[in-house]
Short mmCIF file of C-alpha atoms in Angstrom, two decimals:
data_model
loop_
_atom_site.label_atom_id
_atom_site.label_comp_id
_atom_site.label_asym_id
_atom_site.label_seq_id
_atom_site.Cartn_x
_atom_site.Cartn_y
_atom_site.Cartn_z
CA MET A 281 -14.24 -45.47 -9.36
CA THR A 282 -12.61 -44.50 -12.48
CA SER A 283 -15.73 -44.05 -14.65
CA ASN A 284 -15.77 -40.29 -14.72
CA LEU A 285 -12.57 -40.13 -16.44
CA SER A 286 -11.48 -40.19 -20.11
CA SER A 287 -12.27 -43.27 -22.32
CA LYS A 288 -8.56 -43.46 -22.57
CA SER A 289 -7.79 -43.87 -19.02
CA PRO A 290 -5.71 -46.94 -18.19
CA LYS A 291 -7.12 -49.47 -15.56
CA ARG A 292 -3.66 -50.31 -14.43
CA ILE A 293 -1.18 -47.70 -13.41
CA TYR A 294 2.48 -48.88 -13.33
CA ILE A 295 4.74 -47.05 -10.66
CA GLN A 296 8.52 -46.58 -11.33
CA GLU A 297 10.75 -45.52 -8.23
CA VAL A 298 13.76 -43.10 -8.83
CA VAL A 299 14.49 -41.88 -5.12
CA THR A 300 18.05 -43.99 -4.97
CA ARG A 301 18.91 -42.05 -8.19
CA ASP A 302 17.31 -38.92 -8.94
CA GLY A 303 16.50 -38.46 -5.27
CA PHE A 304 19.96 -39.43 -3.89
CA GLN A 305 22.43 -37.66 -6.42
CA ALA A 306 22.17 -34.35 -4.86
CA GLU A 307 22.35 -34.94 -1.30
CA SER A 308 25.46 -33.62 0.32
CA VAL A 309 25.94 -36.36 2.83
CA PHE A 310 26.93 -39.85 1.33
CA ILE A 311 24.28 -42.37 2.30
CA PRO A 312 26.20 -45.94 2.94
CA THR A 313 25.92 -48.55 0.52
CA GLU A 314 24.14 -50.96 2.88
CA GLU A 315 21.39 -48.27 3.78
CA LYS A 316 20.71 -47.98 0.01
CA ILE A 317 20.60 -51.72 -0.14
CA THR A 318 18.27 -52.23 2.59
CA LEU A 319 15.74 -49.26 1.39
CA ILE A 320 15.75 -50.68 -2.45
CA ASN A 321 15.08 -54.33 -1.01
CA ARG A 322 12.21 -52.73 0.91
CA LEU A 323 10.78 -50.91 -2.10
CA SER A 324 11.08 -54.16 -3.88
CA ARG A 325 8.34 -55.75 -2.00
CA ALA A 326 6.09 -52.68 -2.32
CA GLY A 327 4.69 -53.49 -5.68
CA TYR A 328 7.02 -51.28 -8.19
CA ALA A 329 6.83 -52.02 -11.71
CA LYS A 330 10.53 -50.71 -11.95
CA ILE A 331 13.33 -49.00 -9.63
CA GLU A 332 16.08 -47.10 -10.87
CA VAL A 333 18.88 -48.20 -8.56
CA SER A 334 21.93 -45.84 -9.63
CA SER A 335 23.64 -44.24 -12.00
CA PHE A 336 26.86 -45.45 -13.78
CA THR A 337 28.29 -41.86 -14.12
CA SER A 338 31.72 -40.81 -12.98
CA PRO A 339 32.09 -41.25 -9.44
CA LYS A 340 33.82 -37.85 -9.51
CA ALA A 341 30.72 -35.93 -11.05
CA ILE A 342 28.23 -37.65 -8.48
CA PRO A 343 30.06 -38.83 -5.34
CA MET A 344 26.78 -39.87 -3.94
CA LEU A 345 26.29 -42.86 -6.62
CA ALA A 346 29.76 -43.72 -6.73
CA ASP A 347 29.10 -47.37 -5.24
CA ALA A 348 26.60 -48.35 -8.10
CA GLU A 349 28.18 -51.53 -8.59
CA ALA A 350 28.05 -52.49 -5.02
CA VAL A 351 24.38 -51.65 -4.83
CA MET A 352 23.51 -53.40 -8.03
CA LYS A 353 25.32 -56.47 -6.57
CA GLY A 354 23.89 -56.39 -3.03
CA ILE A 355 20.10 -55.86 -3.74
CA LYS A 356 17.74 -58.96 -4.06
CA ARG A 357 15.89 -58.76 -7.04
CA GLU A 358 12.14 -59.54 -6.85
CA PRO A 359 10.30 -61.42 -9.52
CA GLY A 360 8.20 -58.89 -11.48
CA VAL A 361 10.34 -55.74 -10.61
CA GLU A 362 12.68 -54.10 -13.30
CA TYR A 363 15.98 -53.00 -12.10
CA THR A 364 17.01 -49.72 -14.40
CA VAL A 365 20.07 -47.55 -13.91
CA LEU A 366 20.97 -44.43 -15.65
CA ILE A 367 23.64 -44.58 -18.30
CA PRO A 368 25.29 -41.39 -19.23
CA ASN A 369 27.88 -42.99 -22.04
CA LEU A 370 29.64 -45.82 -23.32
CA LYS A 371 31.76 -46.39 -20.32
CA GLY A 372 29.00 -46.27 -17.99
CA ALA A 373 27.23 -48.86 -19.85
CA GLU A 374 30.21 -51.24 -19.94
CA ARG A 375 30.26 -50.93 -16.43
CA ALA A 376 26.62 -51.51 -15.91
CA LEU A 377 26.70 -54.77 -18.05
CA THR A 378 29.23 -56.44 -15.35
CA VAL A 379 26.65 -56.51 -12.99
CA GLY A 380 23.38 -57.27 -14.87
CA VAL A 381 20.79 -54.44 -14.96
CA ASP A 382 17.42 -55.15 -16.53
CA GLU A 383 17.41 -51.50 -18.69
CA PHE A 384 19.69 -49.03 -19.54
CA ASN A 385 17.86 -45.32 -19.03
CA LEU A 386 19.71 -42.70 -21.10
CA VAL A 387 19.22 -39.23 -20.74
CA MET A 388 19.62 -36.01 -22.60
CA SER A 389 17.51 -32.37 -22.79
CA VAL A 390 15.40 -31.48 -25.44
CA SER A 391 16.55 -27.72 -24.64
CA GLU A 392 19.85 -27.33 -26.00
CA ALA A 393 20.59 -24.48 -23.15
CA HIS A 394 19.73 -27.31 -20.49
CA ASN A 395 21.67 -29.89 -22.21
CA GLN A 396 24.72 -27.76 -22.26
CA ALA A 397 24.64 -26.85 -18.75
CA ASN A 398 23.55 -30.32 -17.43
CA LEU A 399 25.67 -32.76 -19.88
CA LYS A 400 28.07 -30.03 -21.20
CA MET A 401 27.61 -30.86 -25.02
CA SER A 402 25.04 -30.20 -27.70
CA ARG A 403 21.99 -32.11 -28.39
CA GLU A 404 23.61 -33.66 -31.70
CA ASP A 405 26.77 -34.64 -29.78
CA SER A 406 24.57 -36.40 -26.97
CA PHE A 407 22.38 -38.61 -29.57
CA ARG A 408 25.59 -39.56 -31.44
CA GLY A 409 27.26 -40.52 -28.24
CA LEU A 410 24.13 -42.17 -26.84
CA SER A 411 23.54 -44.07 -30.16
CA THR A 412 26.51 -46.22 -29.44
CA VAL A 413 25.28 -47.22 -26.11
CA ILE A 414 22.04 -48.22 -27.68
CA GLU A 415 23.95 -50.46 -30.10
CA LEU A 416 26.04 -51.84 -27.14
CA ALA A 417 22.39 -52.54 -25.27
CA HIS A 418 21.31 -54.25 -28.35
CA ALA A 419 24.11 -56.35 -28.59
CA ASN A 420 23.82 -57.58 -25.38
CA LYS A 421 19.82 -58.04 -25.55
CA THR A 422 19.34 -55.10 -22.69
CA ALA A 423 16.26 -52.87 -23.16
CA VAL A 424 16.70 -49.21 -23.19
CA ASN A 425 14.58 -46.29 -22.23
CA ILE A 426 15.28 -42.57 -23.14
CA SER A 427 14.50 -40.01 -20.92
CA LEU A 428 14.01 -36.53 -22.60
CA SER A 429 14.72 -33.81 -20.06
CA THR A 430 12.96 -30.40 -20.24
CA SER A 431 10.20 -31.81 -22.75
CA PHE A 432 7.75 -29.18 -21.41
CA GLY A 433 10.13 -26.40 -20.82
CA CYS A 434 13.49 -24.77 -19.79
CA PRO A 435 14.17 -21.85 -17.39
CA MET A 436 16.78 -20.70 -19.78
CA SER A 437 14.86 -21.01 -23.28
CA GLY A 438 11.14 -20.94 -22.29
CA ILE A 439 8.45 -23.45 -23.09
CA THR A 440 9.34 -26.48 -25.27
CA SER A 441 7.30 -26.66 -28.71
CA LEU A 442 5.64 -29.97 -29.86
CA ALA A 443 7.90 -29.88 -33.13
CA GLU A 444 10.79 -29.82 -30.91
CA LEU A 445 9.90 -32.62 -28.60
CA MET A 446 8.54 -34.58 -31.50
CA HIS A 447 11.92 -34.24 -33.34
CA TRP A 448 14.06 -35.83 -30.83
CA VAL A 449 11.23 -38.82 -30.07
CA ASP A 450 11.52 -39.44 -33.83
CA GLN A 451 15.35 -39.61 -33.54
CA PHE A 452 15.43 -42.56 -30.73
CA ALA A 453 12.40 -44.13 -32.02
CA ASN A 454 14.50 -44.81 -35.28
CA VAL A 455 17.36 -46.22 -33.15
CA GLY A 456 15.37 -48.84 -31.44
CA VAL A 457 14.56 -47.52 -28.11
CA ARG A 458 12.07 -49.82 -25.89
CA GLY A 459 10.60 -46.82 -24.25
CA ILE A 460 10.51 -42.84 -23.92
CA THR A 461 10.38 -40.89 -20.75
CA ILE A 462 8.84 -37.44 -21.16
CA CYS A 463 10.35 -35.44 -18.29
CA ASP A 464 8.83 -31.97 -16.67
CA THR A 465 12.46 -31.81 -15.34
CA THR A 466 12.16 -28.17 -13.89
CA GLY A 467 8.57 -28.37 -13.15
CA MET A 468 6.90 -26.11 -15.83
CA ALA A 469 4.41 -28.52 -17.47
CA ASN A 470 0.52 -27.60 -17.17
CA PRO A 471 -2.56 -30.11 -17.73
CA THR A 472 -3.57 -28.99 -20.94
CA GLN A 473 0.30 -29.15 -22.63
CA VAL A 474 0.70 -32.86 -20.79
CA GLN A 475 -2.54 -33.82 -22.53
CA VAL A 476 -1.54 -32.39 -26.06
CA ILE A 477 2.12 -34.13 -25.76
CA CYS A 478 0.64 -37.28 -24.46
CA GLU A 479 -1.85 -37.70 -27.04
CA ALA A 480 0.25 -36.75 -29.95
CA ALA A 481 3.41 -39.13 -28.79
CA GLN A 482 1.19 -42.09 -28.50
CA ALA A 483 -0.64 -41.52 -31.42
CA LYS A 484 2.69 -41.69 -33.72
CA TYR A 485 4.21 -44.32 -31.62
CA PRO A 486 1.76 -46.50 -29.88
CA GLN A 487 4.17 -49.56 -29.89
CA LEU A 488 6.62 -47.46 -27.29
CA GLN A 489 6.60 -47.63 -23.54
CA TRP A 490 5.31 -44.30 -22.47
CA THR A 491 6.50 -42.94 -19.33
CA LEU A 492 5.78 -39.26 -17.50
CA HIS A 493 8.13 -37.86 -15.29
CA PHE A 494 6.99 -34.87 -13.22
CA HIS A 495 8.22 -32.62 -10.47
CA ASN A 496 6.21 -30.55 -8.42
CA THR A 497 8.06 -27.41 -8.52
CA ARG A 498 4.89 -25.18 -9.00
CA GLY A 499 2.54 -27.43 -7.16
CA MET A 500 1.14 -28.96 -10.44
CA GLY A 501 2.64 -32.65 -10.24
CA LEU A 502 -0.57 -34.50 -9.42
CA ALA A 503 -2.66 -32.28 -11.75
CA ASN A 504 -0.40 -33.25 -14.75
CA ALA A 505 -0.35 -36.99 -13.75
CA LEU A 506 -4.29 -36.78 -13.98
CA ALA A 507 -4.08 -35.22 -17.36
CA ALA A 508 -1.36 -37.84 -18.31
CA VAL A 509 -3.81 -40.59 -17.20
CA ASN A 510 -6.83 -39.12 -19.20
CA SER A 511 -4.61 -39.36 -22.21
CA GLY A 512 -3.84 -43.04 -21.94
CA ILE A 513 -0.39 -42.89 -20.09
CA ASN A 514 -0.16 -45.71 -17.62
CA ARG A 515 3.76 -45.33 -16.52
CA PHE A 516 4.96 -43.01 -14.18
CA ASP A 517 8.37 -42.07 -12.08
CA SER A 518 8.28 -40.71 -8.84
CA SER A 519 10.29 -40.24 -5.78
CA LEU A 520 9.83 -41.39 -2.19
CA GLY A 521 8.68 -38.58 -0.24
CA GLY A 522 8.97 -36.25 -3.04
CA LEU A 523 13.07 -36.52 -2.67
CA GLY A 524 14.84 -34.89 -5.69
CA GLY A 525 14.89 -31.77 -8.12
CA CYS A 526 16.70 -30.01 -10.77
CA PRO A 527 19.77 -28.10 -9.87
CA TYR A 528 19.06 -26.12 -13.05
CA ALA A 529 15.54 -25.07 -11.86
CA PRO A 530 15.67 -21.79 -9.75
CA GLY A 531 13.39 -22.74 -6.66
CA ALA A 532 12.98 -26.40 -7.67
CA THR A 533 11.23 -28.64 -5.10
CA GLY A 534 11.57 -32.35 -5.54
CA ASN A 535 10.14 -34.88 -7.82
CA ILE A 536 6.53 -35.90 -7.70
CA CYS A 537 5.97 -37.80 -4.51
CA THR A 538 5.37 -41.75 -5.10
CA GLU A 539 2.90 -41.85 -1.99
CA GLU A 540 0.85 -38.98 -2.68
CA LEU A 541 0.66 -40.24 -6.46
CA VAL A 542 -0.30 -43.81 -5.43
CA HIS A 543 -2.78 -42.51 -2.72
CA MET A 544 -4.41 -40.41 -5.41
CA PHE A 545 -4.65 -43.30 -7.84
CA ASP A 546 -5.74 -46.01 -5.28
CA LEU A 547 -8.78 -43.48 -4.14
CA MET A 548 -9.74 -42.97 -7.57
CA GLY A 549 -10.27 -46.91 -8.09
CA PHE A 550 -7.13 -47.48 -10.26
CA ASP A 551 -5.01 -50.54 -9.85
CA THR A 552 -1.41 -49.76 -8.78
CA ASN A 553 -0.47 -52.93 -7.27
CA MET A 554 1.12 -50.59 -4.39
CA GLN A 555 1.43 -51.40 -0.89
CA ILE A 556 0.80 -47.58 0.31
CA ASP A 557 1.52 -48.21 4.25
CA THR A 558 4.73 -49.76 3.10
CA LEU A 559 5.52 -46.34 1.34
CA LEU A 560 4.57 -44.10 4.26
CA GLU A 561 6.98 -46.57 6.50
CA CYS A 562 9.97 -46.11 4.26
CA SER A 563 9.18 -42.47 3.83
CA LYS A 564 9.34 -42.04 7.28
CA ASP A 565 12.61 -44.06 7.93
CA LEU A 566 13.96 -42.08 4.68
CA GLN A 567 13.41 -38.63 6.58
CA SER A 568 15.72 -40.42 9.68
CA LEU A 569 18.11 -41.40 7.09
CA ILE A 570 18.60 -37.93 5.38
CA GLY A 571 18.20 -35.92 8.49
CA ARG A 572 15.55 -33.49 7.47
CA VAL A 573 11.80 -33.32 6.66
CA LEU A 574 10.37 -34.34 3.37
CA PRO A 575 8.03 -32.38 1.34
CA SER A 576 5.53 -35.44 1.29
CA GLN A 577 1.89 -33.58 2.53
CA LEU A 578 0.68 -37.37 2.66
CA LEU A 579 3.45 -38.31 5.21
CA MET A 580 2.42 -35.49 7.17
CA ALA A 581 -1.42 -35.69 7.30
CA GLY A 582 -1.61 -39.32 6.92
CA LYS A 583 -4.07 -41.11 4.52
CA VAL A 584 -7.71 -39.96 4.19
CA ASP A 585 -9.15 -42.76 5.93
CA ARG A 586 -6.80 -41.85 9.33
CA LEU A 587 -9.19 -41.12 11.84
CA TYR A 588 -8.91 -38.74 15.03
CA GLU A 589 -10.78 -38.59 18.33
CA ALA A 590 -13.73 -35.88 18.58
CA PRO A 591 -12.88 -33.05 20.76
CA CYS A 592 -14.48 -33.27 23.97
CA GLN A 593 -17.79 -31.17 24.31
CA ARG A 594 -18.30 -29.25 27.66
#
């Protein structure tokens, strides 16, 4: 049960899947549109609060996600599930509005060096461009979330200060976003740092929808998620099988693994609303789809209630 956790710990945890965007975007072999649609439809029935379907970026920049419109049009939308997409700029926002998405997820880096490497522009230029996207979203009554990459640290500029992070939190809170995702893009966070940041952010803007996005680059993904829960956070991004990773983090592994995160929270007595067996089935099939073994330890070992025959005694 959750009685041994912080008094701030929520009872209900909301899981948000990013595999078909964050996971697929770096794959080298194109995954057929129908396979993407089939996977999203299966995941839609697994209990998610939100699924990040794709990215409306330039097809030349990310060929794997060139079929964003077709995927959005092809999926079956389940009641109670929000379908969000990554929006890089105004052109992408205009494309997304033609297929009706529930949320725009915008992104920029807290680190200037990472923003230049990833988005090829300064943070100030990113903010100005994204502000026009936010205006368009408001005009079309579409919710907006901003994902702040490298919120904890950047391999090019070091650990991110709380003051620097909160500066950009302030900027986006002031232009009317619904939610903010604090991203450990390069897997540099530790539980103490997570707690400090989560408590500061929620204290200043309790009305915002806060999400934590962890990578397991240094093996601290689940520990960081637990620290966030103890600080009152109830929303988490995760990727089926742990697929994904940042191309600007040397040695990076993937995003925090959905089935491992759900398995941990379920065992601790939280209400995730997730179908863990469905997740494991989808993760197993995802391995076949991409043609390699996923980093999910739960997929390899099975749930803790998996029993084996005792060895024969002679």
